[in-house]
């Protein structure tokens, strides 16, 4: 990290603990105690966990709430280009000056005690939310749920469990049921639990945890549903039937994410939030969320490739994300005959083969690179081997620029840059 004073402070915070991930809540609670327990002084909280769709669902919620005039705090991770993206205060990214002051205060309060980067920065976000007037907090877990540093709010208004799949097995367990149990632990008796579509084993575990805690549930396929009518979306629950526009986020998976957001909004309406059906519609139309099937429309990459290329960026990195992208690739193939090229980089903590396998039938050519500046990245050769194991024609390249320059020019084609949110962030920064 370099360039901003906040980056210098963040670099110091990275060195406070020998591990990047060390799940547990004791250090977080101790840090929060030093900060005056800001987690107990927040406006109503919507807490999100799950494997896929947390960020998009949160973005839709924020768009709807802001359309309705509410001042929304939001916490998400990881960031794409700069850390400030993780902390949004009353609708705006935290400023550089405010972030510097916040991090300095937390660093001094911690007194150099061991604490992970995520723990101390999450505690910092809670302090910022408590100190800044706002109407609601949208709080996204980092990893898991039960031992995630965000799981310190005793009485959230709503919890959301987005679709769960195999990911972070070294920390959360090696079965869907075990992973679901970790994530389902964010459910609280105070909060309506909105649950997206789940594998059977995940839903059984989520329901078991909810029964044990006496949690009221709002489940996809039971208390609510959402379908694509061909002209828009139809959301149906006992409380409302809503005909909605497609969200501004492309992809079949965003139908589910929209349903989760709307179900949560209806739960908030029951708790006194004044949000009209038209404001729900307007929020969905206006939502933005970078690096989730984001079409790049300008910048050096487009300048290099020319107008013949249709260029997309996605940060998905697990098996479920590969399936989602494969469905989109199938739609692209039905629309036109453009060959699909991918440029990808992946972390060595992810199952690259599982991500690439669903995409393989649609890929004309792949270029693999090592994610710049990321010590846990697969090398270009390692990523290439994973691609070839799936029958993908793939070349290893040293840099993004080398991969882009090797793509065929002069013919209409489609490029998907994918494999990691960290990689997507680098692409966004380099593409201005």
Short mmCIF file of N, CA and C in Angstrom, two decimals, residues 6-124:
data_model
loop_
_atom_site.label_atom_id
_atom_site.label_comp_id
_atom_site.label_asym_id
_atom_site.label_seq_id
_atom_site.Cartn_x
_atom_site.Cartn_y
_atom_site.Cartn_z
N UNK A 6 -3.52 7.18 4.71
CA UNK A 6 -4.29 6.05 5.26
C UNK A 6 -3.67 4.72 4.86
N UNK A 7 -3.05 4.65 3.66
CA UNK A 7 -2.39 3.41 3.24
C UNK A 7 -1.21 3.08 4.15
N UNK A 8 -0.49 4.11 4.60
CA UNK A 8 0.64 3.89 5.50
C UNK A 8 0.15 3.30 6.82
N UNK A 9 -0.95 3.85 7.33
CA UNK A 9 -1.51 3.33 8.59
C UNK A 9 -2.02 1.90 8.39
N UNK A 10 -2.70 1.67 7.29
CA UNK A 10 -3.23 0.33 7.02
C UNK A 10 -2.10 -0.69 6.91
N UNK A 11 -0.98 -0.29 6.34
CA UNK A 11 0.17 -1.20 6.25
C UNK A 11 0.66 -1.58 7.65
N UNK A 12 0.66 -0.63 8.56
CA UNK A 12 1.07 -0.95 9.93
C UNK A 12 0.07 -1.90 10.59
N UNK A 13 -1.21 -1.68 10.33
CA UNK A 13 -2.23 -2.55 10.93
C UNK A 13 -2.12 -3.98 10.42
N UNK A 14 -1.64 -4.14 9.20
CA UNK A 14 -1.47 -5.48 8.64
C UNK A 14 -0.42 -6.29 9.41
N UNK A 15 0.48 -5.61 10.11
CA UNK A 15 1.59 -6.29 10.76
C UNK A 15 1.31 -6.63 12.23
N UNK A 16 0.10 -6.33 12.71
CA UNK A 16 -0.19 -6.51 14.14
C UNK A 16 -0.43 -7.96 14.53
N UNK A 17 -0.71 -8.81 13.54
CA UNK A 17 -1.00 -10.22 13.84
C UNK A 17 -0.28 -11.07 12.81
N UNK A 18 0.31 -12.20 13.21
CA UNK A 18 1.07 -13.02 12.25
C UNK A 18 0.20 -13.69 11.20
N UNK A 19 -1.11 -13.79 11.45
CA UNK A 19 -2.01 -14.44 10.50
C UNK A 19 -2.94 -13.41 9.86
N UNK A 20 -3.26 -13.62 8.59
CA UNK A 20 -4.26 -12.77 7.94
C UNK A 20 -5.64 -13.10 8.48
N UNK A 21 -5.91 -14.40 8.66
CA UNK A 21 -7.21 -14.85 9.17
C UNK A 21 -6.98 -15.67 10.43
N UNK A 22 -7.62 -15.29 11.52
CA UNK A 22 -7.57 -16.03 12.78
C UNK A 22 -8.93 -15.84 13.44
N UNK A 23 -9.87 -16.71 13.04
CA UNK A 23 -11.27 -16.50 13.43
C UNK A 23 -11.46 -16.55 14.94
N UNK A 24 -12.31 -15.68 15.43
CA UNK A 24 -12.61 -15.57 16.86
C UNK A 24 -13.10 -14.17 17.15
N UNK A 25 -13.80 -14.00 18.25
CA UNK A 25 -14.39 -12.70 18.58
C UNK A 25 -13.74 -12.00 19.77
N UNK A 26 -12.86 -12.68 20.49
CA UNK A 26 -12.30 -12.09 21.71
C UNK A 26 -11.54 -10.80 21.42
N UNK A 27 -10.67 -10.80 20.41
CA UNK A 27 -9.89 -9.60 20.10
C UNK A 27 -10.80 -8.46 19.63
N UNK A 28 -11.84 -8.81 18.86
CA UNK A 28 -12.76 -7.79 18.39
C UNK A 28 -13.50 -7.15 19.56
N UNK A 29 -14.01 -7.98 20.47
CA UNK A 29 -14.72 -7.43 21.63
C UNK A 29 -13.79 -6.56 22.49
N UNK A 30 -12.55 -6.99 22.64
CA UNK A 30 -11.60 -6.19 23.43
C UNK A 30 -11.35 -4.84 22.76
N UNK A 31 -11.21 -4.86 21.44
CA UNK A 31 -10.99 -3.61 20.71
C UNK A 31 -12.21 -2.70 20.82
N UNK A 32 -13.40 -3.27 20.66
CA UNK A 32 -14.63 -2.49 20.75
C UNK A 32 -14.80 -1.89 22.14
N UNK A 33 -14.40 -2.63 23.15
CA UNK A 33 -14.45 -2.11 24.52
C UNK A 33 -13.56 -0.86 24.63
N UNK A 34 -12.40 -0.91 24.02
CA UNK A 34 -11.50 0.26 24.03
C UNK A 34 -12.12 1.46 23.31
N UNK A 35 -13.01 1.19 22.36
CA UNK A 35 -13.64 2.25 21.57
C UNK A 35 -14.98 2.71 22.14
N UNK A 36 -15.37 2.17 23.31
CA UNK A 36 -16.64 2.56 23.91
C UNK A 36 -17.82 1.75 23.44
N UNK A 37 -17.57 0.54 22.91
CA UNK A 37 -18.63 -0.37 22.44
C UNK A 37 -19.58 0.29 21.45
N UNK A 38 -19.04 0.77 20.33
CA UNK A 38 -19.89 1.42 19.33
C UNK A 38 -20.92 0.49 18.71
N UNK A 39 -20.68 -0.82 18.73
CA UNK A 39 -21.64 -1.76 18.15
C UNK A 39 -22.98 -1.72 18.86
N UNK A 40 -23.02 -1.17 20.08
CA UNK A 40 -24.27 -1.07 20.84
C UNK A 40 -24.97 0.27 20.63
N UNK A 41 -24.42 1.11 19.76
CA UNK A 41 -24.95 2.47 19.58
C UNK A 41 -25.32 2.75 18.14
N UNK A 42 -25.67 1.70 17.42
CA UNK A 42 -25.93 1.83 15.99
C UNK A 42 -27.43 1.99 15.71
N UNK A 43 -27.77 2.60 14.57
CA UNK A 43 -29.15 2.52 14.10
C UNK A 43 -29.47 1.07 13.71
N UNK A 44 -30.70 0.78 13.27
CA UNK A 44 -31.05 -0.60 12.89
C UNK A 44 -30.04 -1.20 11.91
N UNK A 45 -29.75 -2.49 12.11
CA UNK A 45 -28.72 -3.18 11.33
C UNK A 45 -29.34 -4.28 10.48
N UNK A 46 -28.91 -4.36 9.22
CA UNK A 46 -29.18 -5.52 8.37
C UNK A 46 -27.85 -6.24 8.20
N UNK A 47 -27.80 -7.49 8.66
CA UNK A 47 -26.55 -8.26 8.67
C UNK A 47 -26.63 -9.33 7.59
N UNK A 48 -25.63 -9.36 6.69
CA UNK A 48 -25.65 -10.28 5.56
C UNK A 48 -24.50 -11.27 5.65
N UNK A 49 -24.82 -12.55 5.39
CA UNK A 49 -23.80 -13.59 5.26
C UNK A 49 -24.20 -14.49 4.10
N UNK A 50 -23.28 -15.33 3.66
CA UNK A 50 -23.53 -16.22 2.54
C UNK A 50 -22.27 -16.37 1.72
N UNK A 51 -22.31 -17.23 0.71
CA UNK A 51 -21.14 -17.43 -0.14
C UNK A 51 -21.17 -16.52 -1.35
N UNK A 52 -22.33 -16.39 -1.96
CA UNK A 52 -22.45 -15.63 -3.20
C UNK A 52 -23.59 -14.62 -3.10
N UNK A 53 -23.36 -13.43 -3.63
CA UNK A 53 -24.43 -12.45 -3.75
C UNK A 53 -24.55 -11.47 -2.61
N UNK A 54 -23.67 -11.54 -1.60
CA UNK A 54 -23.79 -10.60 -0.48
C UNK A 54 -23.65 -9.15 -0.95
N UNK A 55 -22.60 -8.91 -1.74
CA UNK A 55 -22.33 -7.54 -2.17
C UNK A 55 -23.42 -6.98 -3.06
N UNK A 56 -23.89 -7.77 -4.01
CA UNK A 56 -24.94 -7.31 -4.92
C UNK A 56 -26.25 -7.07 -4.17
N UNK A 57 -26.58 -7.99 -3.25
CA UNK A 57 -27.80 -7.82 -2.46
C UNK A 57 -27.71 -6.56 -1.60
N UNK A 58 -26.55 -6.35 -0.99
CA UNK A 58 -26.37 -5.15 -0.19
C UNK A 58 -26.48 -3.90 -1.06
N UNK A 59 -25.91 -3.93 -2.25
CA UNK A 59 -25.98 -2.78 -3.15
C UNK A 59 -27.43 -2.45 -3.53
N UNK A 60 -28.23 -3.48 -3.78
CA UNK A 60 -29.64 -3.26 -4.09
C UNK A 60 -30.38 -2.68 -2.90
N UNK A 61 -30.12 -3.22 -1.72
CA UNK A 61 -30.73 -2.67 -0.51
C UNK A 61 -30.39 -1.20 -0.35
N UNK A 62 -29.12 -0.88 -0.52
CA UNK A 62 -28.68 0.50 -0.34
C UNK A 62 -29.35 1.41 -1.36
N UNK A 63 -29.44 0.96 -2.61
CA UNK A 63 -30.06 1.78 -3.65
C UNK A 63 -31.53 2.05 -3.34
N UNK A 64 -32.24 1.04 -2.87
CA UNK A 64 -33.66 1.21 -2.54
C UNK A 64 -33.84 2.14 -1.35
N UNK A 65 -33.05 1.91 -0.30
CA UNK A 65 -33.15 2.73 0.92
C UNK A 65 -32.80 4.19 0.62
N UNK A 66 -31.76 4.41 -0.17
CA UNK A 66 -31.38 5.78 -0.50
C UNK A 66 -32.40 6.44 -1.40
N UNK A 67 -33.02 5.67 -2.29
CA UNK A 67 -34.11 6.22 -3.09
C UNK A 67 -35.25 6.69 -2.20
N UNK A 68 -35.47 5.96 -1.09
CA UNK A 68 -36.54 6.32 -0.15
C UNK A 68 -36.12 7.44 0.81
N UNK A 69 -34.90 7.96 0.64
CA UNK A 69 -34.46 9.11 1.42
C UNK A 69 -33.71 8.79 2.70
N UNK A 70 -33.34 7.53 2.92
CA UNK A 70 -32.65 7.16 4.14
C UNK A 70 -31.14 7.35 4.01
N UNK A 71 -30.50 7.73 5.13
CA UNK A 71 -29.05 7.83 5.20
C UNK A 71 -28.49 6.47 5.58
N UNK A 72 -27.76 5.87 4.65
CA UNK A 72 -27.36 4.47 4.79
C UNK A 72 -25.86 4.36 5.06
N UNK A 73 -25.50 3.72 6.17
CA UNK A 73 -24.13 3.28 6.41
C UNK A 73 -23.98 1.88 5.81
N UNK A 74 -22.82 1.58 5.24
CA UNK A 74 -22.61 0.24 4.67
C UNK A 74 -21.17 -0.20 4.86
N UNK A 75 -21.02 -1.49 5.15
CA UNK A 75 -19.70 -2.09 5.34
C UNK A 75 -19.59 -3.31 4.44
N UNK A 76 -18.50 -3.37 3.68
CA UNK A 76 -18.31 -4.49 2.77
C UNK A 76 -16.82 -4.79 2.66
N UNK A 77 -16.48 -5.97 2.17
CA UNK A 77 -15.09 -6.33 1.93
C UNK A 77 -15.05 -7.48 0.93
N UNK A 78 -13.92 -7.66 0.23
CA UNK A 78 -12.77 -6.75 0.23
C UNK A 78 -13.06 -5.54 -0.64
N UNK A 79 -12.15 -4.58 -0.64
CA UNK A 79 -12.29 -3.44 -1.54
C UNK A 79 -11.68 -3.79 -2.90
N UNK A 80 -12.04 -3.00 -3.90
CA UNK A 80 -11.53 -3.25 -5.24
C UNK A 80 -10.30 -2.40 -5.55
N UNK A 81 -10.42 -1.09 -5.33
CA UNK A 81 -9.34 -0.18 -5.69
C UNK A 81 -8.73 0.48 -4.46
N UNK A 82 -9.55 0.96 -3.54
CA UNK A 82 -9.01 1.60 -2.33
C UNK A 82 -9.86 1.20 -1.13
N UNK A 83 -9.22 1.18 0.03
CA UNK A 83 -9.86 0.71 1.26
C UNK A 83 -11.14 1.47 1.58
N UNK A 84 -11.19 2.74 1.22
CA UNK A 84 -12.34 3.59 1.53
C UNK A 84 -13.66 2.96 1.10
N UNK A 85 -13.64 2.10 0.07
CA UNK A 85 -14.85 1.45 -0.43
C UNK A 85 -15.53 0.60 0.64
N UNK A 86 -14.78 0.17 1.64
CA UNK A 86 -15.33 -0.73 2.66
C UNK A 86 -16.27 -0.01 3.62
N UNK A 87 -16.11 1.29 3.78
CA UNK A 87 -16.87 2.03 4.79
C UNK A 87 -17.61 3.18 4.11
N UNK A 88 -18.91 3.07 4.06
CA UNK A 88 -19.75 4.11 3.47
C UNK A 88 -20.57 4.74 4.59
N UNK A 89 -20.46 6.05 4.74
CA UNK A 89 -21.11 6.78 5.82
C UNK A 89 -22.21 7.67 5.27
N UNK A 90 -23.45 7.37 5.66
CA UNK A 90 -24.61 8.16 5.23
C UNK A 90 -24.60 8.39 3.73
N UNK A 91 -24.27 7.34 2.98
CA UNK A 91 -24.36 7.39 1.53
C UNK A 91 -23.08 7.74 0.80
N UNK A 92 -22.02 8.13 1.51
CA UNK A 92 -20.77 8.53 0.87
C UNK A 92 -19.61 7.67 1.37
N UNK A 93 -18.67 7.36 0.47
CA UNK A 93 -17.47 6.67 0.93
C UNK A 93 -16.76 7.55 1.95
N UNK A 94 -16.18 6.91 2.96
CA UNK A 94 -15.46 7.66 3.98
C UNK A 94 -14.35 8.48 3.32
N UNK A 95 -14.17 9.71 3.75
CA UNK A 95 -13.17 10.58 3.16
C UNK A 95 -11.78 10.17 3.62
N UNK A 96 -10.77 10.62 2.91
CA UNK A 96 -9.39 10.31 3.29
C UNK A 96 -9.07 10.89 4.66
N UNK A 97 -9.46 12.12 4.91
CA UNK A 97 -9.16 12.74 6.22
C UNK A 97 -9.86 11.99 7.35
N UNK A 98 -11.13 11.65 7.13
CA UNK A 98 -11.87 10.93 8.17
C UNK A 98 -11.28 9.55 8.41
N UNK A 99 -10.86 8.88 7.34
CA UNK A 99 -10.27 7.55 7.49
C UNK A 99 -8.94 7.63 8.24
N UNK A 100 -8.12 8.61 7.90
CA UNK A 100 -6.86 8.78 8.63
C UNK A 100 -7.11 8.96 10.12
N UNK A 101 -8.02 9.86 10.47
CA UNK A 101 -8.31 10.12 11.88
C UNK A 101 -8.84 8.87 12.58
N UNK A 102 -9.74 8.16 11.90
CA UNK A 102 -10.35 6.95 12.48
C UNK A 102 -9.31 5.87 12.73
N UNK A 103 -8.47 5.61 11.73
CA UNK A 103 -7.47 4.55 11.87
C UNK A 103 -6.42 4.90 12.92
N UNK A 104 -6.04 6.18 12.96
CA UNK A 104 -5.07 6.62 13.97
C UNK A 104 -5.63 6.42 15.38
N UNK A 105 -6.89 6.78 15.57
CA UNK A 105 -7.54 6.62 16.87
C UNK A 105 -7.57 5.14 17.27
N UNK A 106 -7.94 4.28 16.33
CA UNK A 106 -8.03 2.85 16.64
C UNK A 106 -6.66 2.24 16.88
N UNK A 107 -5.68 2.65 16.10
CA UNK A 107 -4.31 2.15 16.28
C UNK A 107 -3.79 2.51 17.67
N UNK A 108 -4.01 3.74 18.08
CA UNK A 108 -3.55 4.16 19.40
C UNK A 108 -4.31 3.46 20.51
N UNK A 109 -5.61 3.26 20.33
CA UNK A 109 -6.42 2.58 21.35
C UNK A 109 -5.99 1.12 21.49
N UNK A 110 -5.54 0.52 20.40
CA UNK A 110 -5.14 -0.89 20.43
C UNK A 110 -3.81 -1.12 21.16
N UNK A 111 -2.98 -0.10 21.20
CA UNK A 111 -1.69 -0.16 21.91
C UNK A 111 -0.82 -1.32 21.45
N UNK A 112 -0.82 -1.55 20.13
CA UNK A 112 0.08 -2.53 19.52
C UNK A 112 -0.21 -3.98 19.92
N UNK A 113 -1.39 -4.25 20.45
CA UNK A 113 -1.74 -5.64 20.81
C UNK A 113 -2.03 -6.45 19.55
N UNK A 114 -1.83 -7.76 19.60
CA UNK A 114 -2.12 -8.59 18.42
C UNK A 114 -3.60 -8.52 18.04
N UNK A 115 -3.86 -8.23 16.81
CA UNK A 115 -5.22 -8.19 16.28
C UNK A 115 -5.11 -8.27 14.76
N UNK A 116 -6.02 -9.00 14.12
CA UNK A 116 -5.93 -9.12 12.66
C UNK A 116 -6.39 -7.82 12.00
N UNK A 117 -5.98 -7.66 10.76
CA UNK A 117 -6.34 -6.48 9.98
C UNK A 117 -7.86 -6.33 9.89
N UNK A 118 -8.55 -7.45 9.62
CA UNK A 118 -10.01 -7.37 9.48
C UNK A 118 -10.67 -7.01 10.80
N UNK A 119 -10.14 -7.53 11.89
CA UNK A 119 -10.74 -7.25 13.20
C UNK A 119 -10.63 -5.77 13.55
N UNK A 120 -9.46 -5.19 13.41
CA UNK A 120 -9.31 -3.79 13.83
C UNK A 120 -10.01 -2.85 12.86
N UNK A 121 -10.02 -3.17 11.57
CA UNK A 121 -10.71 -2.28 10.63
C UNK A 121 -12.23 -2.43 10.74
N UNK A 122 -12.71 -3.61 11.11
CA UNK A 122 -14.15 -3.76 11.35
C UNK A 122 -14.56 -2.97 12.59
N UNK A 123 -13.76 -3.05 13.65
CA UNK A 123 -14.04 -2.24 14.84
C UNK A 123 -14.04 -0.76 14.50
N UNK A 124 -13.10 -0.35 13.64
CA UNK A 124 -13.05 1.04 13.19
C UNK A 124 -14.34 1.44 12.47
#
